[in-house]
PDB file of C-alpha atoms in Angstrom:
ATOM      1  CA  UNK I   1      -2.726  65.016  31.584  1.00  0.00           C
ATOM      2  CA  UNK I   2      -2.032  64.268  28.163  1.00  0.00           C
ATOM      3  CA  UNK I   3      -4.635  62.326  25.882  1.00  0.00           C
ATOM      4  CA  UNK I   4      -4.576  58.729  26.719  1.00  0.00           C
ATOM      5  CA  UNK I   5      -2.397  56.543  24.667  1.00  0.00           C
ATOM      6  CA  UNK I   6      -5.070  53.849  24.342  1.00  0.00           C
ATOM      7  CA  UNK I   7      -8.172  55.066  22.742  1.00  0.00           C
ATOM      8  CA  UNK I   8     -11.659  53.730  21.887  1.00  0.00           C
ATOM      9  CA  UNK I   9     -10.452  52.918  18.403  1.00  0.00           C
ATOM     10  CA  UNK I  10      -7.413  50.658  19.896  1.00  0.00           C
ATOM     11  CA  UNK I  11     -10.367  48.674  21.507  1.00  0.00           C
ATOM     12  CA  UNK I  12     -12.371  48.624  18.364  1.00  0.00           C
ATOM     13  CA  UNK I  13      -9.286  47.122  16.440  1.00  0.00           C
ATOM     14  CA  UNK I  14      -8.464  44.446  18.920  1.00  0.00           C
ATOM     15  CA  UNK I  15     -12.272  43.482  19.119  1.00  0.00           C
ATOM     16  CA  UNK I  16     -12.317  43.037  15.187  1.00  0.00           C
ATOM     17  CA  UNK I  17      -9.036  41.137  15.121  1.00  0.00           C
ATOM     18  CA  UNK I  18      -9.446  38.846  18.379  1.00  0.00           C
ATOM     19  CA  UNK I  19     -12.542  39.059  20.468  1.00  0.00           C
ATOM     20  CA  UNK I  20     -15.500  39.333  18.177  1.00  0.00           C
ATOM     21  CA  UNK I  21     -17.080  36.033  16.096  1.00  0.00           C
ATOM     22  CA  UNK I  22     -17.023  37.115  12.455  1.00  0.00           C
ATOM     23  CA  UNK I  23     -20.286  37.327  10.959  1.00  0.00           C
ATOM     24  CA  UNK I  24     -19.674  34.772   8.354  1.00  0.00           C
ATOM     25  CA  UNK I  25     -18.786  32.147  10.877  1.00  0.00           C
ATOM     26  CA  UNK I  26     -21.776  33.385  13.336  1.00  0.00           C
ATOM     27  CA  UNK I  27     -24.131  33.164  10.172  1.00  0.00           C
ATOM     28  CA  UNK I  28     -22.785  29.636   9.187  1.00  0.00           C
ATOM     29  CA  UNK I  29     -23.373  28.306  12.959  1.00  0.00           C
ATOM     30  CA  UNK I  30     -26.870  29.759  12.992  1.00  0.00           C
ATOM     31  CA  UNK I  31     -27.456  28.054   9.715  1.00  0.00           C
ATOM     32  CA  UNK I  32     -26.599  24.819  11.219  1.00  0.00           C
ATOM     33  CA  UNK I  33     -28.798  25.146  14.360  1.00  0.00           C
ATOM     34  CA  UNK I  34     -31.727  26.375  12.009  1.00  0.00           C
ATOM     35  CA  UNK I  35     -31.126  23.173   9.937  1.00  0.00           C
ATOM     36  CA  UNK I  36     -31.722  21.212  13.131  1.00  0.00           C
ATOM     37  CA  UNK I  37     -34.578  23.282  13.930  1.00  0.00           C
ATOM     38  CA  UNK I  38     -36.498  22.922  10.896  1.00  0.00           C
ATOM     39  CA  UNK I  39     -36.014  19.199  10.488  1.00  0.00           C
ATOM     40  CA  UNK I  40     -37.369  19.061  14.318  1.00  0.00           C
ATOM     41  CA  UNK I  41     -40.164  21.074  13.277  1.00  0.00           C
ATOM     42  CA  UNK I  42     -41.095  18.954  10.218  1.00  0.00           C
ATOM     43  CA  UNK I  43     -40.833  15.952  12.232  1.00  0.00           C
ATOM     44  CA  UNK I  44     -43.156  17.243  14.899  1.00  0.00           C
ATOM     45  CA  UNK I  45     -45.639  18.073  12.425  1.00  0.00           C
ATOM     46  CA  UNK I  46     -45.854  14.724  10.786  1.00  0.00           C
ATOM     47  CA  UNK I  47     -45.797  13.215  14.219  1.00  0.00           C
ATOM     48  CA  UNK I  48     -48.467  15.021  16.339  1.00  0.00           C
ATOM     49  CA  UNK I  49     -47.700  12.889  19.339  1.00  0.00           C
ATOM     50  CA  UNK I  50     -44.123  13.224  19.498  1.00  0.00           C
ATOM     51  CA  UNK I  51     -42.747  14.093  22.949  1.00  0.00           C
ATOM     52  CA  UNK I  52     -40.361  17.010  21.787  1.00  0.00           C
ATOM     53  CA  UNK I  53     -42.259  20.341  21.116  1.00  0.00           C
ATOM     54  CA  UNK I  54     -39.742  22.642  19.628  1.00  0.00           C
ATOM     55  CA  UNK I  55     -35.860  23.839  19.718  1.00  0.00           C
ATOM     56  CA  UNK I  56     -34.964  27.283  20.425  1.00  0.00           C
ATOM     57  CA  UNK I  57     -31.346  29.032  19.943  1.00  0.00           C
ATOM     58  CA  UNK I  58     -30.804  30.914  23.092  1.00  0.00           C
ATOM     59  CA  UNK I  59     -27.144  30.922  23.561  1.00  0.00           C
ATOM     60  CA  UNK I  60     -24.636  33.884  23.041  1.00  0.00           C
ATOM     61  CA  UNK I  61     -24.631  33.519  19.278  1.00  0.00           C
ATOM     62  CA  UNK I  62     -28.398  34.213  19.320  1.00  0.00           C
ATOM     63  CA  UNK I  63     -27.829  37.038  21.765  1.00  0.00           C
ATOM     64  CA  UNK I  64     -25.087  38.398  19.669  1.00  0.00           C
ATOM     65  CA  UNK I  65     -22.683  38.305  22.611  1.00  0.00           C
ATOM     66  CA  UNK I  66     -20.246  35.446  21.406  1.00  0.00           C
ATOM     67  CA  UNK I  67     -16.680  35.493  21.561  1.00  0.00           C
ATOM     68  CA  UNK I  68     -14.460  34.235  18.488  1.00  0.00           C
ATOM     69  CA  UNK I  69     -13.210  31.501  20.871  1.00  0.00           C
ATOM     70  CA  UNK I  70     -16.668  29.933  21.082  1.00  0.00           C
ATOM     71  CA  UNK I  71     -16.854  26.019  20.758  1.00  0.00           C
ATOM     72  CA  UNK I  72     -20.124  25.077  21.870  1.00  0.00           C
ATOM     73  CA  UNK I  73     -23.503  26.278  20.727  1.00  0.00           C
ATOM     74  CA  UNK I  74     -26.400  25.959  23.136  1.00  0.00           C
ATOM     75  CA  UNK I  75     -29.974  25.333  22.060  1.00  0.00           C
ATOM     76  CA  UNK I  76     -32.964  24.397  24.240  1.00  0.00           C
ATOM     77  CA  UNK I  77     -35.177  21.666  23.191  1.00  0.00           C
ATOM     78  CA  UNK I  78     -38.703  21.740  24.964  1.00  0.00           C
ATOM     79  CA  UNK I  79     -39.948  18.684  26.049  1.00  0.00           C
ATOM     80  CA  UNK I  80     -43.462  17.541  27.242  1.00  0.00           C
ATOM     81  CA  UNK I  81     -42.954  17.362  30.787  1.00  0.00           C
ATOM     82  CA  UNK I  82     -45.514  14.642  31.183  1.00  0.00           C
ATOM     83  CA  UNK I  83     -43.734  12.285  28.756  1.00  0.00           C
ATOM     84  CA  UNK I  84     -40.277  12.891  30.157  1.00  0.00           C
ATOM     85  CA  UNK I  85     -38.360  10.450  32.541  1.00  0.00           C
ATOM     86  CA  UNK I  86     -37.791  12.045  35.968  1.00  0.00           C
ATOM     87  CA  UNK I  87     -34.100  10.980  36.430  1.00  0.00           C
ATOM     88  CA  UNK I  88     -31.820  13.276  34.519  1.00  0.00           C
ATOM     89  CA  UNK I  89     -29.592  10.394  33.302  1.00  0.00           C
ATOM     90  CA  UNK I  90     -32.746   8.725  31.671  1.00  0.00           C
ATOM     91  CA  UNK I  91     -34.091  12.049  30.516  1.00  0.00           C
ATOM     92  CA  UNK I  92     -30.979  12.689  28.508  1.00  0.00           C
ATOM     93  CA  UNK I  93     -30.813   9.273  26.999  1.00  0.00           C
ATOM     94  CA  UNK I  94     -34.377   9.549  26.051  1.00  0.00           C
ATOM     95  CA  UNK I  95     -34.051  12.756  24.350  1.00  0.00           C
ATOM     96  CA  UNK I  96     -30.916  11.474  22.558  1.00  0.00           C
ATOM     97  CA  UNK I  97     -33.286   8.722  21.272  1.00  0.00           C
ATOM     98  CA  UNK I  98     -35.828  11.176  20.202  1.00  0.00           C
ATOM     99  CA  UNK I  99     -33.419  13.546  18.432  1.00  0.00           C
ATOM    100  CA  UNK I 100     -32.010  10.356  16.561  1.00  0.00           C
ATOM    101  CA  UNK I 101     -35.550   9.503  15.584  1.00  0.00           C
ATOM    102  CA  UNK I 102     -36.213  13.075  14.475  1.00  0.00           C
ATOM    103  CA  UNK I 103     -33.074  13.461  12.259  1.00  0.00           C
ATOM    104  CA  UNK I 104     -32.796  10.030  10.647  1.00  0.00           C
ATOM    105  CA  UNK I 105     -30.339  10.249   7.740  1.00  0.00           C
ATOM    106  CA  UNK I 106     -29.524  13.775   8.527  1.00  0.00           C
ATOM    107  CA  UNK I 107     -27.265  13.140  11.212  1.00  0.00           C
ATOM    108  CA  UNK I 108     -25.370   9.774  12.133  1.00  0.00           C
ATOM    109  CA  UNK I 109     -26.544   8.308  15.457  1.00  0.00           C
ATOM    110  CA  UNK I 110     -23.088   8.280  16.496  1.00  0.00           C
ATOM    111  CA  UNK I 111     -22.962  12.266  16.207  1.00  0.00           C
ATOM    112  CA  UNK I 112     -25.478  12.523  19.028  1.00  0.00           C
ATOM    113  CA  UNK I 113     -24.086  11.876  22.300  1.00  0.00           C
ATOM    114  CA  UNK I 114     -25.194  11.912  25.985  1.00  0.00           C
ATOM    115  CA  UNK I 115     -23.101  14.380  27.986  1.00  0.00           C
ATOM    116  CA  UNK I 116     -23.031  15.342  31.674  1.00  0.00           C
ATOM    117  CA  UNK I 117     -26.416  17.649  31.602  1.00  0.00           C
ATOM    118  CA  UNK I 118     -26.947  17.986  28.020  1.00  0.00           C
ATOM    119  CA  UNK I 119     -27.045  15.947  24.594  1.00  0.00           C
ATOM    120  CA  UNK I 120     -24.384  17.026  22.306  1.00  0.00           C
ATOM    121  CA  UNK I 121     -24.697  17.161  18.729  1.00  0.00           C
ATOM    122  CA  UNK I 122     -21.592  17.322  16.590  1.00  0.00           C
ATOM    123  CA  UNK I 123     -21.154  18.138  13.045  1.00  0.00           C
ATOM    124  CA  UNK I 124     -18.102  16.273  11.815  1.00  0.00           C
ATOM    125  CA  UNK I 125     -17.210  18.698   8.834  1.00  0.00           C
ATOM    126  CA  UNK I 126     -17.103  21.902  10.722  1.00  0.00           C
ATOM    127  CA  UNK I 127     -16.366  20.487  14.156  1.00  0.00           C
ATOM    128  CA  UNK I 128     -19.108  22.572  15.608  1.00  0.00           C
ATOM    129  CA  UNK I 129     -20.638  21.106  18.648  1.00  0.00           C
ATOM    130  CA  UNK I 130     -24.403  21.886  19.638  1.00  0.00           C
ATOM    131  CA  UNK I 131     -25.351  21.412  23.287  1.00  0.00           C
ATOM    132  CA  UNK I 132     -28.908  20.419  23.470  1.00  0.00           C
ATOM    133  CA  UNK I 133     -30.457  21.465  27.031  1.00  0.00           C
ATOM    134  CA  UNK I 134     -33.742  20.084  28.024  1.00  0.00           C
ATOM    135  CA  UNK I 135     -36.564  22.287  28.977  1.00  0.00           C
ATOM    136  CA  UNK I 136     -39.552  20.726  30.832  1.00  0.00           C
ATOM    137  CA  UNK I 137     -42.623  22.192  29.287  1.00  0.00           C
ATOM    138  CA  UNK I 138     -46.291  22.364  29.991  1.00  0.00           C
ATOM    139  CA  UNK I 139     -47.408  24.714  27.322  1.00  0.00           C
ATOM    140  CA  UNK I 140     -46.888  28.231  28.591  1.00  0.00           C
ATOM    141  CA  UNK I 141     -47.407  30.858  26.005  1.00  0.00           C
ATOM    142  CA  UNK I 142     -44.274  32.625  27.045  1.00  0.00           C
ATOM    143  CA  UNK I 143     -42.292  29.449  26.459  1.00  0.00           C
ATOM    144  CA  UNK I 144     -41.659  29.132  30.245  1.00  0.00           C
ATOM    145  CA  UNK I 145     -40.346  25.847  31.231  1.00  0.00           C
ATOM    146  CA  UNK I 146     -38.197  24.132  33.684  1.00  0.00           C
ATOM    147  CA  UNK I 147     -34.494  24.537  32.285  1.00  0.00           C
ATOM    148  CA  UNK I 148     -31.767  21.804  33.357  1.00  0.00           C
ATOM    149  CA  UNK I 149     -28.550  23.798  33.896  1.00  0.00           C
ATOM    150  CA  UNK I 150     -25.558  22.358  32.182  1.00  0.00           C
ATOM    151  CA  UNK I 151     -23.215  23.262  34.812  1.00  0.00           C
ATOM    152  CA  UNK I 152     -25.092  21.891  37.910  1.00  0.00           C
ATOM    153  CA  UNK I 153     -28.050  19.953  36.779  1.00  0.00           C
ATOM    154  CA  UNK I 154     -30.398  22.078  38.806  1.00  0.00           C
ATOM    155  CA  UNK I 155     -33.970  22.577  37.415  1.00  0.00           C
ATOM    156  CA  UNK I 156     -35.348  26.055  37.413  1.00  0.00           C
ATOM    157  CA  UNK I 157     -38.175  27.915  35.847  1.00  0.00           C
ATOM    158  CA  UNK I 158     -37.167  30.149  32.917  1.00  0.00           C
ATOM    159  CA  UNK I 159     -37.860  31.202  29.327  1.00  0.00           C
ATOM    160  CA  UNK I 160     -35.280  31.284  26.468  1.00  0.00           C
ATOM    161  CA  UNK I 161     -37.525  33.423  24.307  1.00  0.00           C
ATOM    162  CA  UNK I 162     -38.168  36.041  27.012  1.00  0.00           C
ATOM    163  CA  UNK I 163     -34.345  36.155  27.648  1.00  0.00           C
ATOM    164  CA  UNK I 164     -33.852  36.861  23.932  1.00  0.00           C
ATOM    165  CA  UNK I 165     -36.633  39.672  24.195  1.00  0.00           C
ATOM    166  CA  UNK I 166     -34.838  40.938  27.317  1.00  0.00           C
ATOM    167  CA  UNK I 167     -31.297  41.149  25.157  1.00  0.00           C
ATOM    168  CA  UNK I 168     -33.124  42.460  22.215  1.00  0.00           C
ATOM    169  CA  UNK I 169     -34.733  45.489  24.142  1.00  0.00           C
ATOM    170  CA  UNK I 170     -31.281  46.522  25.489  1.00  0.00           C
ATOM    171  CA  UNK I 171     -29.675  46.204  22.171  1.00  0.00           C
ATOM    172  CA  UNK I 172     -32.585  48.570  20.602  1.00  0.00           C
ATOM    173  CA  UNK I 173     -31.470  51.158  23.427  1.00  0.00           C
ATOM    174  CA  UNK I 174     -27.904  50.676  22.821  1.00  0.00           C
ATOM    175  CA  UNK I 175     -27.474  48.830  19.215  1.00  0.00           C
ATOM    176  CA  UNK I 176     -23.766  48.013  19.119  1.00  0.00           C
ATOM    177  CA  UNK I 177     -21.837  49.352  21.966  1.00  0.00           C
ATOM    178  CA  UNK I 178     -23.691  47.499  25.014  1.00  0.00           C
ATOM    179  CA  UNK I 179     -23.125  44.040  23.118  1.00  0.00           C
ATOM    180  CA  UNK I 180     -19.503  44.837  22.400  1.00  0.00           C
ATOM    181  CA  UNK I 181     -18.893  45.747  26.213  1.00  0.00           C
ATOM    182  CA  UNK I 182     -20.459  42.477  27.204  1.00  0.00           C
ATOM    183  CA  UNK I 183     -17.904  40.847  24.817  1.00  0.00           C
ATOM    184  CA  UNK I 184     -14.812  42.723  26.446  1.00  0.00           C
ATOM    185  CA  UNK I 185     -16.009  41.681  29.728  1.00  0.00           C
ATOM    186  CA  UNK I 186     -16.416  38.123  28.564  1.00  0.00           C
ATOM    187  CA  UNK I 187     -12.883  38.445  27.261  1.00  0.00           C
ATOM    188  CA  UNK I 188     -11.461  39.819  30.415  1.00  0.00           C
ATOM    189  CA  UNK I 189     -13.095  36.800  32.494  1.00  0.00           C
ATOM    190  CA  UNK I 190     -11.696  34.373  29.991  1.00  0.00           C
ATOM    191  CA  UNK I 191      -8.318  35.789  30.537  1.00  0.00           C
ATOM    192  CA  UNK I 192      -8.841  35.593  34.456  1.00  0.00           C
ATOM    193  CA  UNK I 193     -10.002  31.842  34.170  1.00  0.00           C
ATOM    194  CA  UNK I 194      -6.754  31.230  32.146  1.00  0.00           C
ATOM    195  CA  UNK I 195      -4.539  32.607  34.848  1.00  0.00           C
ATOM    196  CA  UNK I 196      -6.623  31.410  37.969  1.00  0.00           C
ATOM    197  CA  UNK I 197      -8.813  28.174  37.528  1.00  0.00           C
ATOM    198  CA  UNK I 198     -10.762  29.139  40.539  1.00  0.00           C
ATOM    199  CA  UNK I 199     -11.946  32.611  38.994  1.00  0.00           C
ATOM    200  CA  UNK I 200     -15.690  32.288  38.316  1.00  0.00           C
ATOM    201  CA  UNK I 201     -17.927  34.621  36.192  1.00  0.00           C
ATOM    202  CA  UNK I 202     -20.366  33.013  33.930  1.00  0.00           C
ATOM    203  CA  UNK I 203     -21.509  34.671  30.485  1.00  0.00           C
ATOM    204  CA  UNK I 204     -25.137  34.983  31.605  1.00  0.00           C
ATOM    205  CA  UNK I 205     -23.904  36.994  34.960  1.00  0.00           C
ATOM    206  CA  UNK I 206     -21.912  39.375  32.666  1.00  0.00           C
ATOM    207  CA  UNK I 207     -24.878  40.110  30.461  1.00  0.00           C
ATOM    208  CA  UNK I 208     -27.044  40.762  33.378  1.00  0.00           C
ATOM    209  CA  UNK I 209     -24.552  43.187  35.193  1.00  0.00           C
ATOM    210  CA  UNK I 210     -24.220  45.031  31.823  1.00  0.00           C
ATOM    211  CA  UNK I 211     -27.957  45.346  31.489  1.00  0.00           C
ATOM    212  CA  UNK I 212     -28.087  46.695  35.091  1.00  0.00           C
ATOM    213  CA  UNK I 213     -25.695  49.121  34.194  1.00  0.00           C
ATOM    214  CA  UNK I 214     -27.431  50.229  30.919  1.00  0.00           C
ATOM    215  CA  UNK I 215     -30.764  50.290  32.732  1.00  0.00           C
ATOM    216  CA  UNK I 216     -29.392  52.540  35.529  1.00  0.00           C
ATOM    217  CA  UNK I 217     -27.438  54.768  33.004  1.00  0.00           C
ATOM    218  CA  UNK I 218     -24.299  54.126  35.154  1.00  0.00           C
ATOM    219  CA  UNK I 219     -21.689  53.953  32.590  1.00  0.00           C
ATOM    220  CA  UNK I 220     -20.977  55.325  29.160  1.00  0.00           C
ATOM    221  CA  UNK I 221     -20.986  52.610  26.617  1.00  0.00           C
ATOM    222  CA  UNK I 222     -20.147  54.436  23.513  1.00  0.00           C
ATOM    223  CA  UNK I 223     -16.215  54.549  24.631  1.00  0.00           C
ATOM    224  CA  UNK I 224     -15.028  51.301  25.251  1.00  0.00           C
ATOM    225  CA  UNK I 225     -12.100  52.432  27.337  1.00  0.00           C
ATOM    226  CA  UNK I 226     -14.595  54.495  29.754  1.00  0.00           C
ATOM    227  CA  UNK I 227     -17.239  51.572  29.500  1.00  0.00           C
ATOM    228  CA  UNK I 228     -14.726  49.189  30.742  1.00  0.00           C
ATOM    229  CA  UNK I 229     -13.463  51.502  33.447  1.00  0.00           C
ATOM    230  CA  UNK I 230     -16.997  52.146  34.593  1.00  0.00           C
ATOM    231  CA  UNK I 231     -17.829  48.164  34.721  1.00  0.00           C
ATOM    232  CA  UNK I 232     -14.749  47.609  36.759  1.00  0.00           C
ATOM    233  CA  UNK I 233     -15.404  50.617  38.940  1.00  0.00           C
ATOM    234  CA  UNK I 234     -18.889  49.307  39.612  1.00  0.00           C
ATOM    235  CA  UNK I 235     -17.776  46.008  40.966  1.00  0.00           C
ATOM    236  CA  UNK I 236     -15.108  47.546  43.074  1.00  0.00           C
ATOM    237  CA  UNK I 237     -17.283  50.290  44.592  1.00  0.00           C
ATOM    238  CA  UNK I 238     -20.214  47.952  45.249  1.00  0.00           C
ATOM    239  CA  UNK I 239     -18.231  44.878  46.139  1.00  0.00           C
ATOM    240  CA  UNK I 240     -21.041  42.905  44.362  1.00  0.00           C
ATOM    241  CA  UNK I 241     -23.190  43.437  47.314  1.00  0.00           C
ATOM    242  CA  UNK I 242     -26.025  45.344  45.749  1.00  0.00           C
ATOM    243  CA  UNK I 243     -28.987  43.375  44.532  1.00  0.00           C
ATOM    244  CA  UNK I 244     -29.432  43.310  41.027  1.00  0.00           C
ATOM    245  CA  UNK I 245     -32.856  42.323  39.590  1.00  0.00           C
ATOM    246  CA  UNK I 246     -35.097  43.565  36.650  1.00  0.00           C
ATOM    247  CA  UNK I 247     -38.798  44.316  36.315  1.00  0.00           C
ATOM    248  CA  UNK I 248     -39.319  43.364  32.627  1.00  0.00           C
ATOM    249  CA  UNK I 249     -41.360  40.145  33.608  1.00  0.00           C
ATOM    250  CA  UNK I 250     -42.338  40.581  37.314  1.00  0.00           C
ATOM    251  CA  UNK I 251     -42.616  43.368  39.870  1.00  0.00           C
ATOM    252  CA  UNK I 252     -39.830  43.951  42.449  1.00  0.00           C
ATOM    253  CA  UNK I 253     -42.322  42.706  45.143  1.00  0.00           C
ATOM    254  CA  UNK I 254     -42.089  39.214  43.720  1.00  0.00           C
ATOM    255  CA  UNK I 255     -38.205  38.895  44.792  1.00  0.00           C
ATOM    256  CA  UNK I 256     -37.237  37.111  47.995  1.00  0.00           C
ATOM    257  CA  UNK I 257     -37.512  39.151  50.930  1.00  0.00           C
ATOM    258  CA  UNK I 258     -34.373  38.242  52.558  1.00  0.00           C
ATOM    259  CA  UNK I 259     -31.062  37.659  51.184  1.00  0.00           C
ATOM    260  CA  UNK I 260     -30.461  34.511  49.312  1.00  0.00           C
ATOM    261  CA  UNK I 261     -26.847  34.430  48.401  1.00  0.00           C
ATOM    262  CA  UNK I 262     -23.620  36.149  48.625  1.00  0.00           C
ATOM    263  CA  UNK I 263     -24.164  37.803  45.384  1.00  0.00           C
ATOM    264  CA  UNK I 264     -27.537  38.291  44.071  1.00  0.00           C
ATOM    265  CA  UNK I 265     -28.228  38.687  40.374  1.00  0.00           C
ATOM    266  CA  UNK I 266     -31.544  37.605  39.471  1.00  0.00           C
ATOM    267  CA  UNK I 267     -33.030  36.018  36.354  1.00  0.00           C
ATOM    268  CA  UNK I 268     -35.209  38.598  34.594  1.00  0.00           C
ATOM    269  CA  UNK I 269     -37.769  35.812  34.061  1.00  0.00           C
ATOM    270  CA  UNK I 270     -37.973  34.195  37.191  1.00  0.00           C
ATOM    271  CA  UNK I 271     -37.564  36.247  40.604  1.00  0.00           C
ATOM    272  CA  UNK I 272     -36.985  33.074  42.510  1.00  0.00           C
ATOM    273  CA  UNK I 273     -33.836  32.243  40.489  1.00  0.00           C
ATOM    274  CA  UNK I 274     -30.564  33.871  41.603  1.00  0.00           C
ATOM    275  CA  UNK I 275     -28.438  33.112  39.102  1.00  0.00           C
ATOM    276  CA  UNK I 276     -25.270  33.570  41.208  1.00  0.00           C
ATOM    277  CA  UNK I 277     -26.500  31.414  43.901  1.00  0.00           C
ATOM    278  CA  UNK I 278     -23.530  29.006  43.695  1.00  0.00           C
ATOM    279  CA  UNK I 279     -21.064  31.767  44.276  1.00  0.00           C
ATOM    280  CA  UNK I 280     -19.702  31.934  47.996  1.00  0.00           C
ATOM    281  CA  UNK I 281     -17.591  34.667  49.576  1.00  0.00           C
ATOM    282  CA  UNK I 282     -14.187  33.656  48.126  1.00  0.00           C
ATOM    283  CA  UNK I 283     -15.853  33.862  44.623  1.00  0.00           C
ATOM    284  CA  UNK I 284     -17.126  37.373  45.569  1.00  0.00           C
ATOM    285  CA  UNK I 285     -13.670  38.429  46.861  1.00  0.00           C
ATOM    286  CA  UNK I 286     -11.771  36.959  43.821  1.00  0.00           C
ATOM    287  CA  UNK I 287     -13.981  38.804  41.612  1.00  0.00           C
ATOM    288  CA  UNK I 288     -13.622  42.168  43.302  1.00  0.00           C
ATOM    289  CA  UNK I 289      -9.988  42.002  43.509  1.00  0.00           C
ATOM    290  CA  UNK I 290      -9.441  40.954  39.777  1.00  0.00           C
ATOM    291  CA  UNK I 291     -11.770  43.911  39.057  1.00  0.00           C
ATOM    292  CA  UNK I 292      -9.542  45.983  41.289  1.00  0.00           C
ATOM    293  CA  UNK I 293      -6.507  45.057  39.338  1.00  0.00           C
ATOM    294  CA  UNK I 294      -8.072  45.944  36.218  1.00  0.00           C
ATOM    295  CA  UNK I 295      -9.370  49.241  37.235  1.00  0.00           C
ATOM    296  CA  UNK I 296      -5.834  50.230  38.360  1.00  0.00           C
ATOM    297  CA  UNK I 297      -4.514  49.158  35.099  1.00  0.00           C
ATOM    298  CA  UNK I 298      -6.829  51.171  33.287  1.00  0.00           C
ATOM    299  CA  UNK I 299      -6.130  54.152  35.523  1.00  0.00           C
ATOM    300  CA  UNK I 300      -2.389  53.650  35.199  1.00  0.00           C
ATOM    301  CA  UNK I 301      -2.710  53.773  31.359  1.00  0.00           C
ATOM    302  CA  UNK I 302      -4.139  57.177  31.363  1.00  0.00           C
ATOM    303  CA  UNK I 303      -1.034  58.531  32.694  1.00  0.00           C
ATOM    304  CA  UNK I 304       1.292  56.367  30.575  1.00  0.00           C
ATOM    305  CA  UNK I 305       3.785  58.607  28.582  1.00  0.00           C
ATOM    306  CA  UNK I 306       4.214  56.206  25.856  1.00  0.00           C
ATOM    307  CA  UNK I 307       1.958  53.855  23.766  1.00  0.00           C
ATOM    308  CA  UNK I 308       3.989  50.818  24.904  1.00  0.00           C
ATOM    309  CA  UNK I 309       3.416  51.618  28.772  1.00  0.00           C
ATOM    310  CA  UNK I 310      -0.308  51.940  27.935  1.00  0.00           C
ATOM    311  CA  UNK I 311      -0.428  48.824  26.032  1.00  0.00           C
ATOM    312  CA  UNK I 312       1.206  46.872  29.076  1.00  0.00           C
ATOM    313  CA  UNK I 313      -1.433  48.173  31.242  1.00  0.00           C
ATOM    314  CA  UNK I 314      -4.192  47.245  29.095  1.00  0.00           C
ATOM    315  CA  UNK I 315      -2.820  43.607  28.831  1.00  0.00           C
ATOM    316  CA  UNK I 316      -3.590  43.176  32.612  1.00  0.00           C
ATOM    317  CA  UNK I 317      -7.178  43.780  31.347  1.00  0.00           C
ATOM    318  CA  UNK I 318      -7.394  42.026  27.973  1.00  0.00           C
ATOM    319  CA  UNK I 319      -4.234  39.696  27.793  1.00  0.00           C
ATOM    320  CA  UNK I 320      -1.009  39.750  26.077  1.00  0.00           C
ATOM    321  CA  UNK I 321      -2.681  39.570  22.528  1.00  0.00           C
ATOM    322  CA  UNK I 322      -3.771  43.202  22.822  1.00  0.00           C
ATOM    323  CA  UNK I 323      -1.229  45.302  21.168  1.00  0.00           C
ATOM    324  CA  UNK I 324      -3.332  48.373  20.494  1.00  0.00           C
ATOM    325  CA  UNK I 325      -4.052  49.551  16.970  1.00  0.00           C
ATOM    326  CA  UNK I 326      -1.307  49.594  14.391  1.00  0.00           C
TER     327      UNK I 326
END
């Protein structure tokens, strides 16, 4: 077999052009979030009885896994559980009122809106939306609290700070390539959702799948064509029937004794939280089938006799915008 027509360098070029959030934009978004955090921290310091405790940036921008296409930025606001209303609709309205009080003249009250499961702050100049997700907090030193999921409204124990520590530890082992592979897989999932609205693979699951592959030395991350092939091979080979968990913050014996979902990928902070708990058998089959198509396309690309043929194969994985390096 001749040398593959699509190489690691082709994927690097595509990532720089289409996939990765440019550093300057990421820095600007972080600056906006930090402005909110600093203002809230100052307000809390002046008002010790204030019901909001702190704000933490725990989304993909903070983790370094954001795509260029990102529109909304996630932050968690820690709320004194004893002060917070129980009903979610009342809680969000209550948080919005607290935020309007804290930000005063910095943000027009109309820029703080109540969403379905979060409060959204909009920066009118840049168009940036920051989704503020409440965490019900009781003073845990590891910042553990009950997060209200944006997609379902479910409440589950987790820690934004420990999640960031979890990602940071993997990036220390594999500084650049691990996060880049995550971004490629997220891009693939985005392409799948554009063609099939029923396709599901949330970003947190991508991060945990790639963390598992790194922890187990299952794939090579330093060549992106090989890494992507290894990721899809894992999904096809296991059919997503393996239990995936981590022992950073708890022992394996803390996990449920029996199966708790069609797909089992556990939160590295909470052994009772299967982050794939809402995925059913149809979701699993759709995921595995899409991975099989991607794997077949990558394999076929290795035998392509022309660059154009190889590009067509990789477009099955990365979409029509992929052209290969010039």
